[in-house]
Coordinates of C-alpha atoms and ligand atoms in Angstrom, one line a residue:
X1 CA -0.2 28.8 5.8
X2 CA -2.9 31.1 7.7
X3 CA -5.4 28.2 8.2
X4 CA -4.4 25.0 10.2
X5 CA -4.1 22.3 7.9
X6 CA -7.3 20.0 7.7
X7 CA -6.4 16.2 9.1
X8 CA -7.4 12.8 9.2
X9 CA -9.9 12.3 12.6
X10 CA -8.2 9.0 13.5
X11 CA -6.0 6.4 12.1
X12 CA -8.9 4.3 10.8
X13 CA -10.0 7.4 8.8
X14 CA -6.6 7.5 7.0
X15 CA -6.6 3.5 6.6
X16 CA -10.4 4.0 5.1
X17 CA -8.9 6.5 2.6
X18 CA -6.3 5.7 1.3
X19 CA -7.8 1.9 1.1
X20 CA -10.8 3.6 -0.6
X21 CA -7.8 5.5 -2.6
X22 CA -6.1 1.9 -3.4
X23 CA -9.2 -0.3 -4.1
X24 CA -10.7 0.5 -7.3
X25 CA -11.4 -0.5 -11.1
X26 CA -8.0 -1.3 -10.6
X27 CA -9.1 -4.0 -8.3
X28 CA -12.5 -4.5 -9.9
X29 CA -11.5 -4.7 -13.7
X30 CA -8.3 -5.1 -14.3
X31 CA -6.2 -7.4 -11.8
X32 CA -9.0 -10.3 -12.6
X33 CA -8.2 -9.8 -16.2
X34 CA -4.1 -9.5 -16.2
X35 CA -5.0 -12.9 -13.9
X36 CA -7.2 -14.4 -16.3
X37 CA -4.1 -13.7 -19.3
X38 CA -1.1 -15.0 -16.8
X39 CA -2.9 -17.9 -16.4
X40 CA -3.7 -17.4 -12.2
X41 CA -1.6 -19.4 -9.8
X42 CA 1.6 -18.3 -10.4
X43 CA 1.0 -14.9 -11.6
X44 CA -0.9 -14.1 -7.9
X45 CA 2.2 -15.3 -5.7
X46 CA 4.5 -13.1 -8.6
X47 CA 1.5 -10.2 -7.6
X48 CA 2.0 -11.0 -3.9
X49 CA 5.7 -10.7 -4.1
X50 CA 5.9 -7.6 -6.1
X51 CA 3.1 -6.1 -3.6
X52 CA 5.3 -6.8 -0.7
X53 CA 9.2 -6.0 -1.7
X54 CA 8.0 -3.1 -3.7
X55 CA 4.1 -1.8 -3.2
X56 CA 4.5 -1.9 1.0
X57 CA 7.9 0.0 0.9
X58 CA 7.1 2.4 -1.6
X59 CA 4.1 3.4 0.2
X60 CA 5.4 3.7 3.5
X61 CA 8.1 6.4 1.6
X62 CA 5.1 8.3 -0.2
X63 CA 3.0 8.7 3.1
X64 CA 6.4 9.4 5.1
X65 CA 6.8 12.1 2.5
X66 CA 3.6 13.8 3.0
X67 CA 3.5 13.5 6.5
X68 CA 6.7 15.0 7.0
X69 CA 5.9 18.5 5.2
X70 CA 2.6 18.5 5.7
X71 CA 2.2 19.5 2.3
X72 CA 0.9 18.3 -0.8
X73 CA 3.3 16.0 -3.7
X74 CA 5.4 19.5 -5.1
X75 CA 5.9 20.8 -2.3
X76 CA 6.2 17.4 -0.1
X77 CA 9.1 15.9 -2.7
X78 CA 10.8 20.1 -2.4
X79 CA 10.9 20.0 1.0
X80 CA 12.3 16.0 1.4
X81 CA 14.7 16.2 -1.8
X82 CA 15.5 19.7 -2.4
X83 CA 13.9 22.1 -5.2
X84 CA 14.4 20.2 -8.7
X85 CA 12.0 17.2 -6.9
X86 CA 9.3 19.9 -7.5
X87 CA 9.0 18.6 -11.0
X88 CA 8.6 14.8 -9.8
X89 CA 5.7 16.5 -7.8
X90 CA 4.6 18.3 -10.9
X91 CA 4.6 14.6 -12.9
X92 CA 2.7 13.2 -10.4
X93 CA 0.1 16.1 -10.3
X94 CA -0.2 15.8 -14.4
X95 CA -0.3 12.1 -14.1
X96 CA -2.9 12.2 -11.4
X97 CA -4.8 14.7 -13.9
X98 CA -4.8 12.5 -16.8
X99 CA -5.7 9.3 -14.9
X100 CA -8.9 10.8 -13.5
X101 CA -9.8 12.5 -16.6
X102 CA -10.3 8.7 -18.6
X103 CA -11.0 6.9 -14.7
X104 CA -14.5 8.5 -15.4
X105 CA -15.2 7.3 -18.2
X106 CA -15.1 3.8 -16.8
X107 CA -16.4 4.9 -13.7
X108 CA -19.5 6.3 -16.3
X109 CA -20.1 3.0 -17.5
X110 CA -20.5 1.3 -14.0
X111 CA -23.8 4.4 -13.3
X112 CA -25.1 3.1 -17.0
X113 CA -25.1 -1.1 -15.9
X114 CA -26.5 -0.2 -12.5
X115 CA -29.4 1.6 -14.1
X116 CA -30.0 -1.1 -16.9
X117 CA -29.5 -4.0 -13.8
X118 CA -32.3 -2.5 -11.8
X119 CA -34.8 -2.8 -14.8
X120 CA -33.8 -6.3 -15.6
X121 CA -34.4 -6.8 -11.8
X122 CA -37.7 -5.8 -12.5
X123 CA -38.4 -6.5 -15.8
X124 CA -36.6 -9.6 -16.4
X125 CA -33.5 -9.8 -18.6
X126 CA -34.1 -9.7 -22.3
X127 CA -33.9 -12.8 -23.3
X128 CA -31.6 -13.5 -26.4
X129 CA -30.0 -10.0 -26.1
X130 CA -26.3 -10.2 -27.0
X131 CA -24.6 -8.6 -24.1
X132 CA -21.9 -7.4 -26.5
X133 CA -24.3 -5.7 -28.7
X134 CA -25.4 -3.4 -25.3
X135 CA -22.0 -2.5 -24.7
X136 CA -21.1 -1.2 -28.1
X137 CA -24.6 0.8 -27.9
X138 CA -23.8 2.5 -24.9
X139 CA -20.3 3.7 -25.5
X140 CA -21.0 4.6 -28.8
X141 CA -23.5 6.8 -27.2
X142 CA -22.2 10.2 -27.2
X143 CA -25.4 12.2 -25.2
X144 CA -25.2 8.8 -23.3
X145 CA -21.5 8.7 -22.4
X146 CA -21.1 12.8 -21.7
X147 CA -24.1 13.0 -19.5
X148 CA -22.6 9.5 -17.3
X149 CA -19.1 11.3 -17.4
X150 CA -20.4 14.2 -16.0
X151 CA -22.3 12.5 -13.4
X152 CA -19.4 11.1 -12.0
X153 CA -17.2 14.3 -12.2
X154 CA -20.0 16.0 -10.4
X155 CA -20.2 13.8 -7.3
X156 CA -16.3 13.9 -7.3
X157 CA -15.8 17.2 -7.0
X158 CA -19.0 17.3 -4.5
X159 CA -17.2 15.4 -2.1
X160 CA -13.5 16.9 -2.1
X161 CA -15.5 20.5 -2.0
X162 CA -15.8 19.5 1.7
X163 CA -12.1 18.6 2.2
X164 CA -10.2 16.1 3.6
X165 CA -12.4 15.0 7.6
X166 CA -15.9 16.4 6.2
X167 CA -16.2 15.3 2.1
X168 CA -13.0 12.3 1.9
X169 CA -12.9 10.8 4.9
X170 CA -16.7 10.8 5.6
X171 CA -17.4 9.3 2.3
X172 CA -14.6 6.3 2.7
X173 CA -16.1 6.0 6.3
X174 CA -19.8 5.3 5.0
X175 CA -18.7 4.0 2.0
X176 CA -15.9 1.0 2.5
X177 CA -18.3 -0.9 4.8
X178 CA -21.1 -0.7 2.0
X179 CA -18.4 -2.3 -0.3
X180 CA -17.1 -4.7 2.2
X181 CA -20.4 -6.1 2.8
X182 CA -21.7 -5.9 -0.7
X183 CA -18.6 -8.0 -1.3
X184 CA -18.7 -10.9 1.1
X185 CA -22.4 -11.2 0.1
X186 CA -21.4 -11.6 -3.9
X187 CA -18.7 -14.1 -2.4
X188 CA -21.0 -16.3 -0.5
X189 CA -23.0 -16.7 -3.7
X190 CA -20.3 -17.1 -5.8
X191 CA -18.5 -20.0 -3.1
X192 CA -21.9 -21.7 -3.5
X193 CA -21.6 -22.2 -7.4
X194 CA -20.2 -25.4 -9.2
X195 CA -17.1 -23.7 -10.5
X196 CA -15.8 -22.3 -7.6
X197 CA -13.2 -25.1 -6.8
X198 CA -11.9 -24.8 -10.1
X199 CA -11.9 -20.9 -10.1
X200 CA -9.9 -21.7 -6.5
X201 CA -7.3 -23.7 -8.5
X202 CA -7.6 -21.5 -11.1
X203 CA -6.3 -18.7 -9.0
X204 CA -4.2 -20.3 -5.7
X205 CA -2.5 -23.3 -7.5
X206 CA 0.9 -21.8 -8.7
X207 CA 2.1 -23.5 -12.0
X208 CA 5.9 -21.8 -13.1
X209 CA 5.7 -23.3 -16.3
X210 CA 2.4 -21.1 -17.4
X211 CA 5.0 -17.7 -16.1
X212 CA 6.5 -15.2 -18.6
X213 CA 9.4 -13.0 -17.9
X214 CA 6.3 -10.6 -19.2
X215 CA 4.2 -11.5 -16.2
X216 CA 6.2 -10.5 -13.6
X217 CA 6.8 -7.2 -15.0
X218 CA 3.0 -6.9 -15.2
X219 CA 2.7 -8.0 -12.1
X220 CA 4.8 -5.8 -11.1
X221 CA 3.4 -2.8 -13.0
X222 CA 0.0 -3.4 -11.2
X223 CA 1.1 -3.3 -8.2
X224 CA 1.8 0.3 -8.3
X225 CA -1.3 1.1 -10.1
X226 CA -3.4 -0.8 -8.0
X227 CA -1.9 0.9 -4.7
X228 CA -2.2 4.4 -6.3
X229 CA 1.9 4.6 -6.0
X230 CA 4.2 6.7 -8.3
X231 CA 2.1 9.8 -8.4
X232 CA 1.9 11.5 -5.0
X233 CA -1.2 10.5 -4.6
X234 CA -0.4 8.6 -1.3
X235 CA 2.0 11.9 0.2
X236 CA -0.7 14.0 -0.5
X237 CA -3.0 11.7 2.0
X238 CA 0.1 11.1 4.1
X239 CA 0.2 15.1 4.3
X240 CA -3.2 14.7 6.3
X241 CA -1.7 12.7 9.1
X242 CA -0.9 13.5 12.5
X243 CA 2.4 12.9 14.6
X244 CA 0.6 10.2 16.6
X245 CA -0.7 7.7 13.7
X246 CA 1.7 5.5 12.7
X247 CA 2.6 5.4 9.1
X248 CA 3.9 1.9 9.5
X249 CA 0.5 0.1 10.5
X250 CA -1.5 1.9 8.2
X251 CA 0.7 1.0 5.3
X252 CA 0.3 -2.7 6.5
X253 CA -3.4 -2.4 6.9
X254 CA -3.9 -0.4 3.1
X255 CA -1.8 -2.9 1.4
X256 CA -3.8 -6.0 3.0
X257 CA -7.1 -4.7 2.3
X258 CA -6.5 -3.6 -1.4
X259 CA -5.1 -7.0 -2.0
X260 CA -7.8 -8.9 0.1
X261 CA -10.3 -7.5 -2.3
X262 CA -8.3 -8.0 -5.2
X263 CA -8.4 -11.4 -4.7
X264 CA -11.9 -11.7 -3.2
X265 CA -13.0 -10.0 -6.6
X266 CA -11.0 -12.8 -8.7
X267 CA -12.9 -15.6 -6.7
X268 CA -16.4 -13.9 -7.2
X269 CA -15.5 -13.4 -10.9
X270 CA -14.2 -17.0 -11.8
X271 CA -16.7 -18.9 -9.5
X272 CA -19.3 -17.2 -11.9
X273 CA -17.4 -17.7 -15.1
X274 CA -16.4 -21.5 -14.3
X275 CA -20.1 -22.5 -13.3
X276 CA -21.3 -21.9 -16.9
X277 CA -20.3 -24.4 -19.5
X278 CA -19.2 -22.3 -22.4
X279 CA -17.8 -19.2 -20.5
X280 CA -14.5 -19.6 -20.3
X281 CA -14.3 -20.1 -23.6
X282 CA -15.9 -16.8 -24.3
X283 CA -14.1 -14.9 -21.7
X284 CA -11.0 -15.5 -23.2
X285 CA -11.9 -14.3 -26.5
X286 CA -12.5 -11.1 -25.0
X287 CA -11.3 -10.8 -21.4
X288 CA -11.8 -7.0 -20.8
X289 CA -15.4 -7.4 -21.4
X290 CA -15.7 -9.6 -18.5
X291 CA -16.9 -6.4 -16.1
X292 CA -19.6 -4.9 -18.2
X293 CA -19.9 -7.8 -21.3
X294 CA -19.8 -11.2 -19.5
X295 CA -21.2 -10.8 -15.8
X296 CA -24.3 -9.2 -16.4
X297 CA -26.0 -11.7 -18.4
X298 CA -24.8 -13.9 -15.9
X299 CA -26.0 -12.4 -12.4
X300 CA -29.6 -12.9 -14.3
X301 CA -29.0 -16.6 -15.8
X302 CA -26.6 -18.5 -13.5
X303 CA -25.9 -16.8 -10.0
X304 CA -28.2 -17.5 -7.0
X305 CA -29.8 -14.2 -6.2
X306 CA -28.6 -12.8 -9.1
X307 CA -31.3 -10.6 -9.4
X308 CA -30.4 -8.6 -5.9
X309 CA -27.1 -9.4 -6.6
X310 CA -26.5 -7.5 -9.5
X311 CA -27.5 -4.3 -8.9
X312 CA -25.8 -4.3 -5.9
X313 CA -22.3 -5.1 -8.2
X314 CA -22.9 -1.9 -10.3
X315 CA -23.1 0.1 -7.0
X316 CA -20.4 -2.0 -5.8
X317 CA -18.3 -0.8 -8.7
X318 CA -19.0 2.5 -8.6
X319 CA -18.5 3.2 -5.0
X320 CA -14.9 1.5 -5.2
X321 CA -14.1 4.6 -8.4
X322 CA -15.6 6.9 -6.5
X323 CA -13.4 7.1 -3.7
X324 CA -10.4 6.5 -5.9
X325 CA -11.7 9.3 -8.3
X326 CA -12.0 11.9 -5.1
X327 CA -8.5 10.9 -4.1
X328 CA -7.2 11.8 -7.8
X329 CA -8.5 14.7 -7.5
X330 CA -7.1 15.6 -4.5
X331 CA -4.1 15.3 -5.6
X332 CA -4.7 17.8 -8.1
X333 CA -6.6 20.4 -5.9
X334 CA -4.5 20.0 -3.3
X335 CA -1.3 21.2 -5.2
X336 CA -3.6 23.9 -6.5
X337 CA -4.8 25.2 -2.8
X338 CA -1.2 24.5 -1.2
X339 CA 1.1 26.0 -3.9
X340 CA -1.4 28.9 -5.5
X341 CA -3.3 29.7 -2.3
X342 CA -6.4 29.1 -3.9
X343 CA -9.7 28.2 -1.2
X344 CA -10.5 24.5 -1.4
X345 CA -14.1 25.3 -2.8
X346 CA -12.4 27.1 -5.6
X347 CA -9.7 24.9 -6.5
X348 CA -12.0 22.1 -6.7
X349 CA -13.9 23.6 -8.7
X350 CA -11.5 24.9 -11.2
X351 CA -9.5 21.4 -11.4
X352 CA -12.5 19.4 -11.5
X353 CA -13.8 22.0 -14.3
X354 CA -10.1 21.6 -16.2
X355 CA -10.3 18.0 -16.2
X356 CA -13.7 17.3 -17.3
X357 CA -12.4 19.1 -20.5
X358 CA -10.7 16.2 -21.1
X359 CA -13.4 13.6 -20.1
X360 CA -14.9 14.4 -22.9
X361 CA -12.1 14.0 -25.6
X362 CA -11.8 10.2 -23.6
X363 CA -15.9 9.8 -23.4
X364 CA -16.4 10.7 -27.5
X365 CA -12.8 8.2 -28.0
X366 CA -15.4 5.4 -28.6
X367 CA -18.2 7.3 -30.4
X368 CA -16.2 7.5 -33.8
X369 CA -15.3 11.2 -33.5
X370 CA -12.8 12.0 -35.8
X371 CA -9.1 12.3 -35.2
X372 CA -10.3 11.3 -30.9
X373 CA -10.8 8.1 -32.2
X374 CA -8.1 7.6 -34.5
X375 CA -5.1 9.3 -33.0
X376 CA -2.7 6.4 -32.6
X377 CA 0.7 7.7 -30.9
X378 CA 1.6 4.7 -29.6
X379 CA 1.5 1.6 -32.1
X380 CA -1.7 -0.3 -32.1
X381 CA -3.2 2.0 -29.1
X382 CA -5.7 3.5 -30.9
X383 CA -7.9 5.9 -29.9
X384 CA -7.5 9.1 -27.4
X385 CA -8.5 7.1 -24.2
X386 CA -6.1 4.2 -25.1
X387 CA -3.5 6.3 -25.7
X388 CA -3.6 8.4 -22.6
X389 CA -4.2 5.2 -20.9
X390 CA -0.9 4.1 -22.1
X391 CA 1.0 6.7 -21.2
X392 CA -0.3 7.0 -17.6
X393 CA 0.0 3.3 -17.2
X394 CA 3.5 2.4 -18.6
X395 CA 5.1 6.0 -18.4
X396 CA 4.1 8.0 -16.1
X397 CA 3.1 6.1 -12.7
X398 CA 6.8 4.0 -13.1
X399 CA 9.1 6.9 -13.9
X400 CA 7.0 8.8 -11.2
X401 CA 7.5 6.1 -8.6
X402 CA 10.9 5.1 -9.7
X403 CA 11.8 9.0 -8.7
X404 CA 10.0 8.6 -5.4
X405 CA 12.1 5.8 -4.3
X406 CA 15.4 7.7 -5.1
X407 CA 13.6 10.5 -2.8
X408 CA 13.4 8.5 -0.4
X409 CA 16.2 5.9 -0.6
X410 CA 18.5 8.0 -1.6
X411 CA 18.1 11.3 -1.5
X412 CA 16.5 11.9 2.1
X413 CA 19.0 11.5 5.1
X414 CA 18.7 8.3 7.2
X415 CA 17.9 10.3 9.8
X416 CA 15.0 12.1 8.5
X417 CA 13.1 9.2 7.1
X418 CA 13.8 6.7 10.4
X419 CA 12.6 9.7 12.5
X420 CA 9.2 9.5 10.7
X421 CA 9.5 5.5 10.8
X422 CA 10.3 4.7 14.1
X423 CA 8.9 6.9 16.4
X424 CA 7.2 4.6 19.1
X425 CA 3.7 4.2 17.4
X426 CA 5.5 1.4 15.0
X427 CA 4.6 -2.4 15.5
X428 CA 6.7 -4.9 16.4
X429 CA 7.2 -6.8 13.0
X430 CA 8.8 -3.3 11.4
X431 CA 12.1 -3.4 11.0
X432 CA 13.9 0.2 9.5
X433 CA 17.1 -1.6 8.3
X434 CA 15.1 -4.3 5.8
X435 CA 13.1 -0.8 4.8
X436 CA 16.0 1.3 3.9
X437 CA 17.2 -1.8 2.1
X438 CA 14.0 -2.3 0.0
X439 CA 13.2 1.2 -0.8
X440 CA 17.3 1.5 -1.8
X441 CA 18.1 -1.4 -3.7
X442 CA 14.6 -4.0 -4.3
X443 CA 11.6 -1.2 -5.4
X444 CA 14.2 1.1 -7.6
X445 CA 16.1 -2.1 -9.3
X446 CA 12.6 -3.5 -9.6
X447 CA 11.0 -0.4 -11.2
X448 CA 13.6 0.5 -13.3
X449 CA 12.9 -3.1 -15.1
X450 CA 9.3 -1.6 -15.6
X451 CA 11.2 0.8 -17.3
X452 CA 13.6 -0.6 -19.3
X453 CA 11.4 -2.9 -20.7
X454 CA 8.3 -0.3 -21.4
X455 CA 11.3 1.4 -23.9
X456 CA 11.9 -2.2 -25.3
X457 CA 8.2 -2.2 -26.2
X458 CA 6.1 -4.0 -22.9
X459 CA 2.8 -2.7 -22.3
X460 CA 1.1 -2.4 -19.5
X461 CA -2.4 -0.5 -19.9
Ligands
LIG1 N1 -5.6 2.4 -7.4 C1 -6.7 2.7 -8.3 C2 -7.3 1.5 -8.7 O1 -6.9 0.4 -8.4 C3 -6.2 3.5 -9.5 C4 -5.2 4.6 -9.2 C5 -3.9 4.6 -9.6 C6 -5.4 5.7 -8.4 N2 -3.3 5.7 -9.1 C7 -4.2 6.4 -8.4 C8 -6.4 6.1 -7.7 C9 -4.0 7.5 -7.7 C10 -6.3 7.3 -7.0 C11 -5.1 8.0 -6.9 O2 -8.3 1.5 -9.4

């Protein structure tokens, strides 16, 4: 390596990053609707669990990875594990590939609602339009859909262009706080409506007799999508960090964030859906609509300020997929740049170029192109983007992190990973023993049930 490698400024920088990395349509889209299935209540302490005995250990062990080689996930899991880890690397590089090449799509659709929310802001919402109706216009839109798509892709590779302190960290520094804020706003509203107590109980009162055995693997399964875990995305960050941040606090503060807005994000959600009679009823008919079908009728007939709230939702959205989109790409460039000595500028181009290929086979999924939207590898996934979605979800990202923890657990030295633990800049609630005990025994027992029961048929897209 000629050049000095390009790091974090600060700890917050990294924390902002990585958060930015964590908190997405993962958070946005999905965890509401997996809660809205499970029933709430007990399904969120399950989630809390799963996001503390396995998310928090596993990303300590991803960034420890990273920052110990100072190189991206092949060469990161090469240098920790020995050679043959260089295909876990690989895994994670394809997985991280796939992921962002359908992670636009949606990410597409979020530019497309912030567009039409302006002009109902100004023009007033069309009355007796049938939100569903919209929805199937626009993504059966080809022009529509590739020109969003490529939107997207453009301002991701814009920003990892300018590397890691100047594009990533910049953008997660300006950005976050817009998200934050554009949050607690949307959740004063939201406390303010009638349903909100019941969206409350809804979500924090835990009833084990609503719990499957299939929750808790779901649970579980999020946890590692929602913390970008299992595909080196977080020891490619961790790759950026210098010997004086500790790895320890920023896993604490990443984890807390992600799941603080998870759950702020629930709140908003059900507060909105509980205050109109009827809605509930309709939401769970169709519960992944509830982002770009059930909300935006309702930010224009039921939420106070709904008008300058809505908008502001759509940008919400796609601020929180924009910096996870730049971080999956990272993790594709940055393999590129580290192990083919391609410049930054190049690489991003090239992978961002490569991937956008395959936008468009997941963009025209919904458009009724033949065989992209009837391929159906998987039973009942039909579709291009719901099969790639599947196979990210439910076998790449677990296999990928179950290998991770056997890195770390098993295959690293005690020595080498407490070195990068406890080395004075931990706090005082860390304890390495209980670590090397999780990352040994809890996350690979615990992943490997993902596992298991994705072969007996689960699914977790
Ligand atoms: N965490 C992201 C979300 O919640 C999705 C995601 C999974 C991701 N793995 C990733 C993002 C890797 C960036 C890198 O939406």
């Amino acid at each position: 390596m000629s050049q000095p490698r390009d790091n974090w400024s600060s700890n917050v920088g990294l924390v902002l990053a990585a958060t930015g990395s964590a908190i997405g349509l993962g958070n946005l889209w999905k965890f509401p609707f997996i809660t809205w299935e499970n029933e709430g209540g007990a399904f969120v302490l399950v989630y809390l669990i799963c996001i503390l005995a396995v998310g928090l250990p596993i990303m300590m062990a991803e960034l420890l990875i990273g920052r110990r080689s100072q190189k991206s996930a092949v060469g990161a899991l090469k240098e920790a594990a020995g050679p043959w880890w260089g295909i876990v690397g690989g895994w994670g590089v394809l997985a991280g590939f796939i992921l962002l090449s359908y992670y636009t799509v949606i990410a597409g659709w979020s530019l497309y609602y912030f567009a039409q929310s302006i002009g109902w802001t100004f023009g007033g919402y069309p009355a007796g339009m049938a939100a569903g109706d919209l929805f199937n216009e626009q993504v059966g839109n080809a022009g529509l859909q590739l020109a969003l798509s490529l939107s997207f892709s453009i301002a991701t590779i814009a920003v990892v262009y300018f590397g890691v302190s100047k594009g990533i960290e910049r953008i997660a520094r300006i950005f976050l706080p817009i998200l934050f804020g554009i949050l607690l706003l949307l959740l004063v509203s939201a406390l303010g409506m009638s349903g909100s107590g019941e969206a409350m109980r809804f979500i924090f009162r835990a009833n084990f007799a609503e719990l499957e055995m299939s929750g808790v693997l779901e649970a579980l399964g999020h946890s590692f999508f929602t913390l970008s875990l299992g595909m080196g995305a977080m020891i490619t960050y961790g790759s950026y960090i210098s010997r004086k941040q500790s790895i320890v606090k920023a896993s604490g503060a990443i984890v807390a964030l992600d799941t603080l807005i998870a759950l702020v994000a629930t709140v908003i959600m059900f507060s909105v859906i509980f205050s109109v009679a009827g809605m509930s009823d309709q939401v769970s008919g169709s519960p992944v609509g509830m982002l770009f079908i059930s909300l935006p009728e309702l930010f224009y007939t039921a939420v106070p300020f709904g008008v300058v709230l809505g908008p502001l939702f759509y940008v919400l959205v796609a601020l929180a997929a924009l910096t996870s989109t730049i971080s999956l790409l990272e993790v594709v460039s940055s393999y590129v740049i580290d192990e083919h000595r391609l410049s930054r500028p190049k690489a991003t181009v090239l992978c961002g170029g490569a991937i956008f290929v395959f936008t468009i086979f997941a963009a025209l999924s919904f458009t009724g192109t033949p065989f992209l939207a009837t391929l159906e590898i998987f039973a009942g996934k039909v579709g291009w983007f719901s099969t790639v979605d599947h196979f990210v979800s439910n076998w790449m990202l677990p296999t990928g992190g179950f290998a991770i923890t056997l890195a770390a657990g098993w295959f690293m030295t005690r020595n080498a990973t407490e070195r990068e633990l406890v080395d004075g800049t931990e706090p005082r609630w860390f304890h390495y023993g209980a670590w090397r005990f999780f990352i040994r025994w809890v996350a690979p027992i615990a992943v490997g049930a993902i596992i298991v029961a994705v072969m007996l048929g689960r699914d977790f897209s």
